[in-house]
Amino acid sequence: MSKKPLNIGMIGYGFMGRAHTNGYCKVSNFFDLEYEPVLKAACARNAEKVQAFADNWGYESIETDWRALIARDDIDAVDICVPNNLHKEIALACAEAGKMILCEKPLSMDTAEGEEMCQAVEAAGVRNMVWYNYRRVPAVTLAKQLIDEGRLGRIFHYRAQFLQDWTISSDLPQGGEALWRLDAEAAGSGVTGDLLAHCIDTALWLNGSIDTVSAMTETFIKERVHQETGEVMPVNIDDACTFMGKFSNGSLALFESTRYARGHKALYTLEINGEHASIRWDLHDLHRLEYFDHRDDSIVRGWRSVHVTDGDMPYMDKWWVPGLQIGYEHSFVHQVADFLKSLEEGEAPAEPTFRTALETQKVCDAVLKSAANGSWEDV
Amino acid sequence: MSKKPLNIGMIGYGFMGRAHTNGYCKVSNFFDLEYEPVLKAACARNAEKVQAFADNWGYESIETDWRALIARDDIDAVDICVPNNLHKEIALACAEAGKMILCEKPLSMDTAEGEEMCQAVEAAGVRNMVWYNYRRVPAVTLAKQLIDEGRLGRIFHYRAQFLQDWTISSDLPQGGEALWRLDAEAAGSGVTGDLLAHCIDTALWLNGSIDTVSAMTETFIKERVHQETGEVMPVNIDDACTFMGKFSNGSLALFESTRYARGHKALYTLEINGEHASIRWDLHDLHRLEYFDHRDDSIVRGWRSVHVTDGDMPYMDKWWVPGLQIGYEHSFVHQVADFLKSLEEGEAPAEPTFRTALETQKVCDAVLKSAANGSWEDV
Amino acid sequence: MSKKPLNIGMIGYGFMGRAHTNGYCKVSNFFDLEYEPVLKAACARNAEKVQAFADNWGYESIETDWRALIARDDIDAVDICVPNNLHKEIALACAEAGKMILCEKPLSMDTAEGEEMCQAVEAAGVRNMVWYNYRRVPAVTLAKQLIDEGRLGRIFHYRAQFLQDWTISSDLPQGGEALWRLDAEAAGSGVTGDLLAHCIDTALWLNGSIDTVSAMTETFIKERVHQETGEVMPVNIDDACTFMGKFSNGSLALFESTRYARGHKALYTLEINGEHASIRWDLHDLHRLEYFDHRDDSIVRGWRSVHVTDGDMPYMDKWWVPGLQIGYEHSFVHQVADFLKSLEEGEAPAEPTFRTALETQKVCDAVLKSAANGSWEDV
Amino acid sequence: MSKKPLNIGMIGYGFMGRAHTNGYCKVSNFFDLEYEPVLKAACARNAEKVQAFADNWGYESIETDWRALIARDDIDAVDICVPNNLHKEIALACAEAGKMILCEKPLSMDTAEGEEMCQAVEAAGVRNMVWYNYRRVPAVTLAKQLIDEGRLGRIFHYRAQFLQDWTISSDLPQGGEALWRLDAEAAGSGVTGDLLAHCIDTALWLNGSIDTVSAMTETFIKERVHQETGEVMPVNIDDACTFMGKFSNGSLALFESTRYARGHKALYTLEINGEHASIRWDLHDLHRLEYFDHRDDSIVRGWRSVHVTDGDMPYMDKWWVPGLQIGYEHSFVHQVADFLKSLEEGEAPAEPTFRTALETQKVCDAVLKSAANGSWEDV
C-alpha cells in the first residue's frame, strides 16, 4: 500500500488511551485516506503496565519518560492522555520539538495555562487538536448541519446537562491513579472540567460564544479517604455545577452537571429551541436525534425521532446499513479520520484546535469564578 | 334552555354503564348541540344496587325489569349495557317498541344473532349504534383522517394487538356478575369478542374489509372455580387469540389478543404501513399518534410523536388548551355527541350501526371457526 | 339524597372557570362525600357572556358585580377565577363576608398582597385554598407518597421546567381579556407567576423550602400591539425565567420556564434525584411516573415507566380500570373532592391554603428581584 | 506475544465479509484469549475487488477460487460469506479438507442441504459455527441469562418481528451481486431465510423448540427488472412472511417479517411474556432491554428500561464505562471471542453449530410449506 504513515506516540494508557488507540487502529479499515496512523510508541511511568498496553494494541515500542518519547525522531504526533495538570508541560515540550499534538480534553487546568499552550503551538507551527469527541457523534454532527442550513431560525434557548451517579457512595475514595478526577490538584476542577467542558465545547460550536454566566457549585460529600495515603481528607472538587448565561446571539444558556443524579450513568443531553425548529440529543441513546419542525402540517406535527444510521448522514456511509448503530467509540475514529484528512488537505486544521478549545476554558474559568463569588461574570 | 331532550333508559350499571352515563352527563357542557340527553331511568334486576346507581348519577327513576323500561312512553333511547347473551332479546324488544338503541359491543353472541338484530332495527326503522368507542379517541379519529386524505398511499400491513394480564393467576375465579367475561355462556367467547372485536372494528373502519383468516386460540388455565357455585369447572373461553389474514385492499392482517401478557394492562396497539407513510397508536398513551412520512427530507426523517391535544385535531376544540390531555372516558362523550348530532342532522346514522358492527361479528366468527378447524376461513 | 350542599359562587368564566366548574359537576358522580357542590351563581361583568356560561354549566343564576355575589346569603364559597390583579380585593371582601374562598393561582401579585390576604382569611376564620392543581395529578401525588415513605433517601437535586411555545410569533398581540397573561399590570409577571409558580408550589410540597436563589429573565420580543388599543407598546413581562437555588434540605434547585421553547406546548417536567432513588414526571404524558431505584438488582436496574392507572394508586380507585387514563381536568375534580372532604372531616384544611401558597409567592418575588439585580437573594 | 494463531480464510467481501473481518481484527484488543485470528487469505472470483478488500483489511494474500483457498495448508478456518446457494458445496469441501467452518446464516437453502452439511462436519470432526450474531448483542445475552435464572416463570407468549422498508419502490431491480437476496435461486427464500431466520434462531435459543406453525407469505411487487439481464422478470421471493405457532413449552409463537413496513429500517423486535416477568428488545435501540417484573411493589411497578452498558452485564466488562454504548458490529466481535474461547477450552463448541442452526432451517421449511399449502405444519 501507498499510504503515508503518521507515527503516533501515546502518553497514557487509561480509558482515553484505549479509546484513542482504537481510533487509530480502525480508521484505515473504514476511511479511505492518504495517511495511516502507525502505533510507534506508548509511554507511561510504569514499564510493566505500559508494555502490557503496547502488546495488547500493537505499539511497536515503549517509553517510561515522556521527554524521551518526544525526543524520538520517529514520532510525528504525540497523544496526551494524562491527568490535566500534566497537559501544559508536555504540550510545551512537544511544540518545542515540533511534534503535532492530540491532547485529551480539557485543554488545561485554566485559561492562563491554555493561553501559554496556544502560543507555544502557534509559534512552533505544529498541528494541534483537542479530543472533544462528541462533535463527531453523527447525530451531533447532523445537528450542526441542520443549524448551519438555517433550519432552526433565531435561537432562543440552549440547554445542556451531563448527569452521572457514580460518586454518590461516601465509601468511594478520592485521588490516586484511578480517581484523579476527584482531586483538584490533578484535575483542576470536578465536574466543571470533566463534564461541563464537553457541554460547553459542543455549545460554542453549535451556538456561538457565551458572554456572561452566573454559576453555583456544590460538594455534597465533604471528606473522603485518599486512595494513596488512606487518610480522610477534605474533598476539593465540585460535585455539581450549574450555570445560567447568555450567548452572543441573544439566546439563553442553562447548563448543569453532577455526579449525584441517581439513575444517570453518563447522560449528556442537549436541546436547542429555535424560532422554527428545535433539536434534542442525549448520549444514552446517542444515535437518535430528536427534531421538531413547526413548519410541518399542524395535524402531523411532532418530535421526530431520527435514527441516525443512514448513508446520507454524517460519517455513516463508512459503516454498515440503515438501522444498524455504531458505538460511542466511533466518535474517536471519526476524529482521527478528520485529523488525517486535514493533513491530506493542507491548510485548515481539524477542529477543535488548542485555540478553539481555549474558549471552553474561558467559560469554565468564568463559571468557577462566578460560583466562588456569587456574582455574574463576563467570559 | 331550548334544547331538545333525548330520554335515556339505561340497562345495566357496571363499568360500561358508568362510562356511558358519564358521556350523557358531560356532553352538553362541552358540545353545542340541539339535543341533550336526559337520564330518565336506570334498570337492573337488583333494585337496591340500581337505585344507588341512579342516585349517584341522577337517573330520575329505576326499573327492575327491562321489559318494563322498554314499555315506558317517556324513554326515547335504550342503552344496552348487559352481558352479550342478553343483547339480542333486548334489542329485538326495543325495535318492536320503536326505541332507539345504543348497544354495548360486541353486537351479539354470533353473526346469526347479529343478523337478526340488524333486520329487526332496519324493519322498525329505529336508530341504532354500537359502542365501539375507540373510533372516537382523537388520535384514532385523526388516523382515519390521514388515511382518508391519502397520506399513506397503498397499504401493505395492518397489525393490531390487545394485550392484558389480569387473568394470569390461577386463583382467579370465573363467571358470576363480576366475571361473566370469563364464561362463554354469557360472553360468547373470551378475548375474541371482548378485545379483538375492538381491534377488528377499528381495522374495518380504517382499512376496509377482511376477506380471509387463519387463527389460533389457547386456553392457558384449563379449570377455575366458578364464582357462584364454588365448583371447579372447565374454562370454556379463549384466553388468547391470534389471527393472520388478508384485507380486500391486498394488505396483510396480523391480530393478537391475550389476557396473559405480563406487563400490559390494556395495551391496544395498531400500526398501519403504507407506501408513503405509516401510523402507530397505543391505548396506554392514547393521545399520541406516531406518524412516519417517507417524503420528509431524509436527514430529518423519523417517527413523529404527535401530541393530539391541539384545537385543530378531532374533537379537541371542545376541551382545554394544547398540551393538556383528555382521558379514556372522553371517547364516550364524543360518541354521544356524534349520536346527538346525527339526530339533529337527519339522514346519516352515527357509526357504527348494527349493520356495520355485524361485519366485526363475521370476522370474529371466521376467526373462531378457523381456530377450531385449523383451516383458513373466508369471512 | 342526604348530601349537604356547598353553594358555589363562581367569578370568571374563562379557561379556569370551565375547569373548576367541571370539577364541581363531576365530583359527586365519582367520590362518595357528605358534601356536594351546588352551582348557585356565576359572575362576570359581561351579562350576556356570563349568562351563556351559566346556561351551559347549569349555574342557577348570574351576577355582574362580584360585590353583589359576595353579598348573597345563599353563597357558601366563592371561586376566584379572574386576572391576578383582582385576587386581593375580592378575597378581602369574601373574608369580610365570611365566605370560603377557592382562589386561582398564583395567590396574588406579590408577597405583600398575599400576606394581607392570608391575614384577612385567618382573622375571619374562613376556609381558603389555592388552585395549584398539579398536586392532584395522581402521578404527582404518588411521587409525594414515595418521598414520604423515604424511598429516595437524601435528596441531591430537584429540577423543574415549564416550557411552552405559544408566544413566539411577533404578530401575537398583548393584553385585553384574552391575553392578560402578557400584561404585567394584570398578571404581575410573565412566566414567573404563570408557569414557575406551578413548579415552585410542587417543589415546596415535595422537597421543602427554598432558601436562596439566583435568577435570570428575558423578554425576547420587546414590543407588541396591544389588543385593546391597537397601539404598539413595550412588552412588560418576562418571556423566560430561569433560576438556580438551594433548598433547606441541602439539595440544589434548577428551574426554568419559557414561552419560547419550540415543540413544547405545556411541558411541565420535574425530576428529583435522591441517594437511593429518582423520580421524573412530565405533564405531556401526565399519567406516567418514571422511577429509578438503585437498590434493584444491577442487571435489571433501569428507569421504570409506571402507568398510573391502577386502583391502588392515588385517586385511581374512583375511576376506570387499569390501563385506562384519566385526563388533565381530573386534577381539579380531585382538588374539589379533597376540599369537600376537609369540610366533612373538620380541622385540617385542604392544601394549599393561602398561607401555604404565600411561600410560592415569596420565592417568585426573590426570583424576580434576583433577576433585576443580578444578585443572589434569600427567600 | 505468545498467542496461538488461528489462520482465517475468508470467502466473500460483502457486508458480512466486512463485519466478520472487523470482528477478527478487534477481538484481541479487547478480549484476553489464547488464540488470535490471523487474516491469512481472502477469496472471491473478482481478483481486483478481492485484492482491494484484502489490502484494506490486511489479509496477507488472495485467492480467486475457493477450492484453492481450502486446499491451502496455512488456513485453519474458512469463513463462508457468499450467497446461500453456495454454502453447502463449500462447507462439504471444507469438511473434507478438515477445516473449521464459520458459515454465514442461514445455514443452507433448505433442511435437506443443511442435514447433509451437518453430517459432513460431524463425520469430519471439524468445528463449525453459524453467524447468528444477535445472540451476542449484550441485551439479548442478558435476556437469556434472565430466563435461565427463572425470573420469567412459565412462558405464555413469544413474539418477534423483523421489519424493513427498503424494497418498497417498484423501481428497485432484483438479482445480481448486490441484490441476490431478492432472487430465490441464490437466497432460497425472501424474508423467511433472510430475516425470520434470525428471529427463529433467537427464539429457539431463548424459549426452546417450536412444534407446529401456520404461515402466510406475500409478494407485493410481482415483477422487477433483473439487475444483470435488464429484463422484467417475475419476483420469486416472499416479500413478507408471518406465522403463528406453538412452542414445546406450551407458549404461543407469533412471528412476522417484511420489507414493506415503511418507517422501519431493520427493526428486529422480540417480546416474551412470562407468568412473573416479561422482556422486550428491539434492534433499533439494541442496548436497551425492557424488563417488567410483576413482583415489584405495585405502586412502583412498570417496564424498566435497562441500559445495557455496565460492567456486570454480558461482554460489557471488555468495553468502556457505564452509559457508553457499543455498536451493532460488536456482536460479531463477541462471536469471534466465544469461538476462540471454545478452542481454548476444548470440548463444547461455540453455538450455534450447524446442528443447532439446522433447527432454524426446519422451522423455515415448515413455514414455507404451510404458506404454500394453507395448512398447519409440524416442524
PDB file of N, CA, C and O in Angstrom, chain A residues 194-233:
ATOM      1  N   ASP A 194     -14.474  18.221  33.827  1.00  0.00           N
ATOM      2  CA  ASP A 194     -14.661  16.861  33.313  1.00  0.00           C
ATOM      3  C   ASP A 194     -15.898  16.749  32.434  1.00  0.00           C
ATOM      4  O   ASP A 194     -15.848  16.195  31.338  1.00  0.00           O
ATOM      5  N   LEU A 195     -17.000  17.281  32.897  1.00  0.00           N
ATOM      6  CA  LEU A 195     -18.277  17.077  32.208  1.00  0.00           C
ATOM      7  C   LEU A 195     -18.775  18.335  31.494  1.00  0.00           C
ATOM      8  O   LEU A 195     -19.079  18.314  30.301  1.00  0.00           O
ATOM      9  N   LEU A 196     -18.861  19.435  32.251  1.00  0.00           N
ATOM     10  CA  LEU A 196     -19.369  20.665  31.625  1.00  0.00           C
ATOM     11  C   LEU A 196     -18.523  21.082  30.438  1.00  0.00           C
ATOM     12  O   LEU A 196     -19.038  21.656  29.466  1.00  0.00           O
ATOM     13  N   ALA A 197     -17.219  20.812  30.505  1.00  0.00           N
ATOM     14  CA  ALA A 197     -16.344  21.203  29.395  1.00  0.00           C
ATOM     15  C   ALA A 197     -16.843  20.600  28.087  1.00  0.00           C
ATOM     16  O   ALA A 197     -16.844  21.259  27.039  1.00  0.00           O
ATOM     17  N   HIS A 198     -17.277  19.341  28.128  1.00  0.00           N
ATOM     18  CA  HIS A 198     -17.856  18.724  26.928  1.00  0.00           C
ATOM     19  C   HIS A 198     -19.081  19.513  26.455  1.00  0.00           C
ATOM     20  O   HIS A 198     -19.234  19.822  25.275  1.00  0.00           O
ATOM     21  N   CYS A 199     -19.966  19.797  27.392  1.00  0.00           N
ATOM     22  CA  CYS A 199     -21.206  20.508  27.027  1.00  0.00           C
ATOM     23  C   CYS A 199     -20.897  21.881  26.434  1.00  0.00           C
ATOM     24  O   CYS A 199     -21.551  22.332  25.488  1.00  0.00           O
ATOM     25  N   ILE A 200     -19.909  22.545  27.017  1.00  0.00           N
ATOM     26  CA  ILE A 200     -19.566  23.893  26.564  1.00  0.00           C
ATOM     27  C   ILE A 200     -18.937  23.855  25.170  1.00  0.00           C
ATOM     28  O   ILE A 200     -19.281  24.653  24.300  1.00  0.00           O
ATOM     29  N   ASP A 201     -18.032  22.904  24.961  1.00  0.00           N
ATOM     30  CA  ASP A 201     -17.409  22.812  23.636  1.00  0.00           C
ATOM     31  C   ASP A 201     -18.469  22.627  22.557  1.00  0.00           C
ATOM     32  O   ASP A 201     -18.456  23.308  21.524  1.00  0.00           O
ATOM     33  N   THR A 202     -19.386  21.711  22.791  1.00  0.00           N
ATOM     34  CA  THR A 202     -20.442  21.482  21.797  1.00  0.00           C
ATOM     35  C   THR A 202     -21.278  22.738  21.606  1.00  0.00           C
ATOM     36  O   THR A 202     -21.634  23.101  20.478  1.00  0.00           O
ATOM     37  N   ALA A 203     -21.592  23.404  22.707  1.00  0.00           N
ATOM     38  CA  ALA A 203     -22.445  24.592  22.649  1.00  0.00           C
ATOM     39  C   ALA A 203     -21.796  25.716  21.856  1.00  0.00           C
ATOM     40  O   ALA A 203     -22.441  26.360  21.019  1.00  0.00           O
ATOM     41  N   LEU A 204     -20.527  25.951  22.103  1.00  0.00           N
ATOM     42  CA  LEU A 204     -19.836  27.035  21.385  1.00  0.00           C
ATOM     43  C   LEU A 204     -19.784  26.720  19.895  1.00  0.00           C
ATOM     44  O   LEU A 204     -19.908  27.610  19.050  1.00  0.00           O
ATOM     45  N   TRP A 205     -19.626  25.432  19.602  1.00  0.00           N
ATOM     46  CA  TRP A 205     -19.592  25.001  18.202  1.00  0.00           C
ATOM     47  C   TRP A 205     -20.948  25.202  17.537  1.00  0.00           C
ATOM     48  O   TRP A 205     -21.062  25.703  16.420  1.00  0.00           O
ATOM     49  N   LEU A 206     -21.998  24.807  18.238  1.00  0.00           N
ATOM     50  CA  LEU A 206     -23.338  24.838  17.647  1.00  0.00           C
ATOM     51  C   LEU A 206     -23.997  26.213  17.711  1.00  0.00           C
ATOM     52  O   LEU A 206     -24.784  26.568  16.841  1.00  0.00           O
ATOM     53  N   ASN A 207     -23.700  26.973  18.754  1.00  0.00           N
ATOM     54  CA  ASN A 207     -24.495  28.176  19.015  1.00  0.00           C
ATOM     55  C   ASN A 207     -23.672  29.440  19.234  1.00  0.00           C
ATOM     56  O   ASN A 207     -24.203  30.474  19.594  1.00  0.00           O
ATOM     57  N   GLY A 208     -22.366  29.365  19.037  1.00  0.00           N
ATOM     58  CA  GLY A 208     -21.542  30.571  19.169  1.00  0.00           C
ATOM     59  C   GLY A 208     -21.138  30.860  20.596  1.00  0.00           C
ATOM     60  O   GLY A 208     -21.412  30.071  21.505  1.00  0.00           O
ATOM     61  N   SER A 209     -20.545  32.014  20.797  1.00  0.00           N
ATOM     62  CA  SER A 209     -19.894  32.299  22.076  1.00  0.00           C
ATOM     63  C   SER A 209     -20.874  32.672  23.185  1.00  0.00           C
ATOM     64  O   SER A 209     -21.973  33.152  22.939  1.00  0.00           O
ATOM     65  N   ILE A 210     -20.416  32.425  24.417  1.00  0.00           N
ATOM     66  CA  ILE A 210     -21.176  32.782  25.619  1.00  0.00           C
ATOM     67  C   ILE A 210     -20.550  34.035  26.207  1.00  0.00           C
ATOM     68  O   ILE A 210     -19.331  34.114  26.354  1.00  0.00           O
ATOM     69  N   ASP A 211     -21.392  35.018  26.561  1.00  0.00           N
ATOM     70  CA  ASP A 211     -20.872  36.293  27.027  1.00  0.00           C
ATOM     71  C   ASP A 211     -20.733  36.396  28.538  1.00  0.00           C
ATOM     72  O   ASP A 211     -19.802  36.990  29.042  1.00  0.00           O
ATOM     73  N   THR A 212     -21.729  35.838  29.225  1.00  0.00           N
ATOM     74  CA  THR A 212     -21.794  36.105  30.656  1.00  0.00           C
ATOM     75  C   THR A 212     -22.485  34.935  31.358  1.00  0.00           C
ATOM     76  O   THR A 212     -23.351  34.286  30.763  1.00  0.00           O
ATOM     77  N   VAL A 213     -22.072  34.666  32.584  1.00  0.00           N
ATOM     78  CA  VAL A 213     -22.600  33.497  33.308  1.00  0.00           C
ATOM     79  C   VAL A 213     -22.823  33.790  34.787  1.00  0.00           C
ATOM     80  O   VAL A 213     -22.153  34.641  35.372  1.00  0.00           O
ATOM     81  N   SER A 214     -23.759  33.051  35.357  1.00  0.00           N
ATOM     82  CA  SER A 214     -23.925  33.018  36.816  1.00  0.00           C
ATOM     83  C   SER A 214     -23.991  31.558  37.214  1.00  0.00           C
ATOM     84  O   SER A 214     -24.807  30.806  36.687  1.00  0.00           O
ATOM     85  N   ALA A 215     -23.120  31.151  38.134  1.00  0.00           N
ATOM     86  CA  ALA A 215     -22.953  29.722  38.421  1.00  0.00           C
ATOM     87  C   ALA A 215     -23.109  29.382  39.895  1.00  0.00           C
ATOM     88  O   ALA A 215     -23.033  30.260  40.771  1.00  0.00           O
ATOM     89  N   MET A 216     -23.328  28.117  40.150  1.00  0.00           N
ATOM     90  CA  MET A 216     -23.449  27.577  41.509  1.00  0.00           C
ATOM     91  C   MET A 216     -22.744  26.227  41.517  1.00  0.00           C
ATOM     92  O   MET A 216     -22.954  25.417  40.622  1.00  0.00           O
ATOM     93  N   THR A 217     -21.900  26.008  42.510  1.00  0.00           N
ATOM     94  CA  THR A 217     -21.292  24.672  42.651  1.00  0.00           C
ATOM     95  C   THR A 217     -21.624  24.104  44.028  1.00  0.00           C
ATOM     96  O   THR A 217     -22.001  24.842  44.943  1.00  0.00           O
ATOM     97  N   GLU A 218     -21.456  22.811  44.165  1.00  0.00           N
ATOM     98  CA  GLU A 218     -21.711  22.168  45.457  1.00  0.00           C
ATOM     99  C   GLU A 218     -20.796  20.950  45.587  1.00  0.00           C
ATOM    100  O   GLU A 218     -20.515  20.268  44.595  1.00  0.00           O
ATOM    101  N   THR A 219     -20.346  20.725  46.798  1.00  0.00           N
ATOM    102  CA  THR A 219     -19.626  19.491  47.121  1.00  0.00           C
ATOM    103  C   THR A 219     -20.453  18.771  48.182  1.00  0.00           C
ATOM    104  O   THR A 219     -20.525  19.225  49.332  1.00  0.00           O
ATOM    105  N   PHE A 220     -21.122  17.712  47.761  1.00  0.00           N
ATOM    106  CA  PHE A 220     -22.081  17.066  48.669  1.00  0.00           C
ATOM    107  C   PHE A 220     -21.389  16.259  49.766  1.00  0.00           C
ATOM    108  O   PHE A 220     -21.813  16.257  50.902  1.00  0.00           O
ATOM    109  N   ILE A 221     -20.351  15.541  49.366  1.00  0.00           N
ATOM    110  CA  ILE A 221     -19.616  14.741  50.350  1.00  0.00           C
ATOM    111  C   ILE A 221     -18.333  15.503  50.634  1.00  0.00           C
ATOM    112  O   ILE A 221     -17.514  15.707  49.736  1.00  0.00           O
ATOM    113  N   LYS A 222     -18.180  15.910  51.881  1.00  0.00           N
ATOM    114  CA  LYS A 222     -17.141  16.891  52.202  1.00  0.00           C
ATOM    115  C   LYS A 222     -15.769  16.259  52.431  1.00  0.00           C
ATOM    116  O   LYS A 222     -14.748  16.928  52.273  1.00  0.00           O
ATOM    117  N   GLU A 223     -15.748  14.999  52.851  1.00  0.00           N
ATOM    118  CA  GLU A 223     -14.476  14.320  53.128  1.00  0.00           C
ATOM    119  C   GLU A 223     -14.503  12.913  52.565  1.00  0.00           C
ATOM    120  O   GLU A 223     -15.537  12.236  52.615  1.00  0.00           O
ATOM    121  N   ARG A 224     -13.365  12.485  52.060  1.00  0.00           N
ATOM    122  CA  ARG A 224     -13.234  11.114  51.572  1.00  0.00           C
ATOM    123  C   ARG A 224     -11.836  10.618  51.899  1.00  0.00           C
ATOM    124  O   ARG A 224     -10.885  11.408  51.992  1.00  0.00           O
ATOM    125  N   VAL A 225     -11.699   9.299  52.027  1.00  0.00           N
ATOM    126  CA  VAL A 225     -10.381   8.705  52.204  1.00  0.00           C
ATOM    127  C   VAL A 225      -9.583   8.924  50.919  1.00  0.00           C
ATOM    128  O   VAL A 225     -10.121   8.779  49.817  1.00  0.00           O
ATOM    129  N   HIS A 226      -8.309   9.296  51.066  1.00  0.00           N
ATOM    130  CA  HIS A 226      -7.462   9.417  49.885  1.00  0.00           C
ATOM    131  C   HIS A 226      -6.933   8.030  49.530  1.00  0.00           C
ATOM    132  O   HIS A 226      -6.495   7.280  50.404  1.00  0.00           O
ATOM    133  N   GLN A 227      -7.001   7.694  48.251  1.00  0.00           N
ATOM    134  CA  GLN A 227      -6.687   6.335  47.848  1.00  0.00           C
ATOM    135  C   GLN A 227      -5.215   5.971  48.075  1.00  0.00           C
ATOM    136  O   GLN A 227      -4.898   4.811  48.307  1.00  0.00           O
ATOM    137  N   GLU A 228      -4.350   6.936  48.023  1.00  0.00           N
ATOM    138  CA  GLU A 228      -2.936   6.607  48.197  1.00  0.00           C
ATOM    139  C   GLU A 228      -2.492   6.661  49.638  1.00  0.00           C
ATOM    140  O   GLU A 228      -1.781   5.775  50.106  1.00  0.00           O
ATOM    141  N   THR A 229      -2.943   7.675  50.357  1.00  0.00           N
ATOM    142  CA  THR A 229      -2.479   7.836  51.738  1.00  0.00           C
ATOM    143  C   THR A 229      -3.358   7.090  52.747  1.00  0.00           C
ATOM    144  O   THR A 229      -2.921   6.797  53.855  1.00  0.00           O
ATOM    145  N   GLY A 230      -4.611   6.792  52.371  1.00  0.00           N
ATOM    146  CA  GLY A 230      -5.519   6.159  53.318  1.00  0.00           C
ATOM    147  C   GLY A 230      -6.087   7.145  54.336  1.00  0.00           C
ATOM    148  O   GLY A 230      -6.902   6.795  55.177  1.00  0.00           O
ATOM    149  N   GLU A 231      -5.654   8.397  54.236  1.00  0.00           N
ATOM    150  CA  GLU A 231      -6.146   9.421  55.157  1.00  0.00           C
ATOM    151  C   GLU A 231      -7.493   9.993  54.712  1.00  0.00           C
ATOM    152  O   GLU A 231      -7.731  10.150  53.517  1.00  0.00           O
ATOM    153  N   VAL A 232      -8.319  10.363  55.688  1.00  0.00           N
ATOM    154  CA  VAL A 232      -9.539  11.099  55.376  1.00  0.00           C
ATOM    155  C   VAL A 232      -9.155  12.559  55.104  1.00  0.00           C
ATOM    156  O   VAL A 232      -8.523  13.198  55.934  1.00  0.00           O
ATOM    157  N   MET A 233      -9.525  13.040  53.945  1.00  0.00           N
ATOM    158  CA  MET A 233      -9.137  14.401  53.567  1.00  0.00           C
ATOM    159  C   MET A 233     -10.339  15.160  53.002  1.00  0.00           C
ATOM    160  O   MET A 233     -11.263  14.549  52.485  1.00  0.00           O
TER     161      MET A 233
END
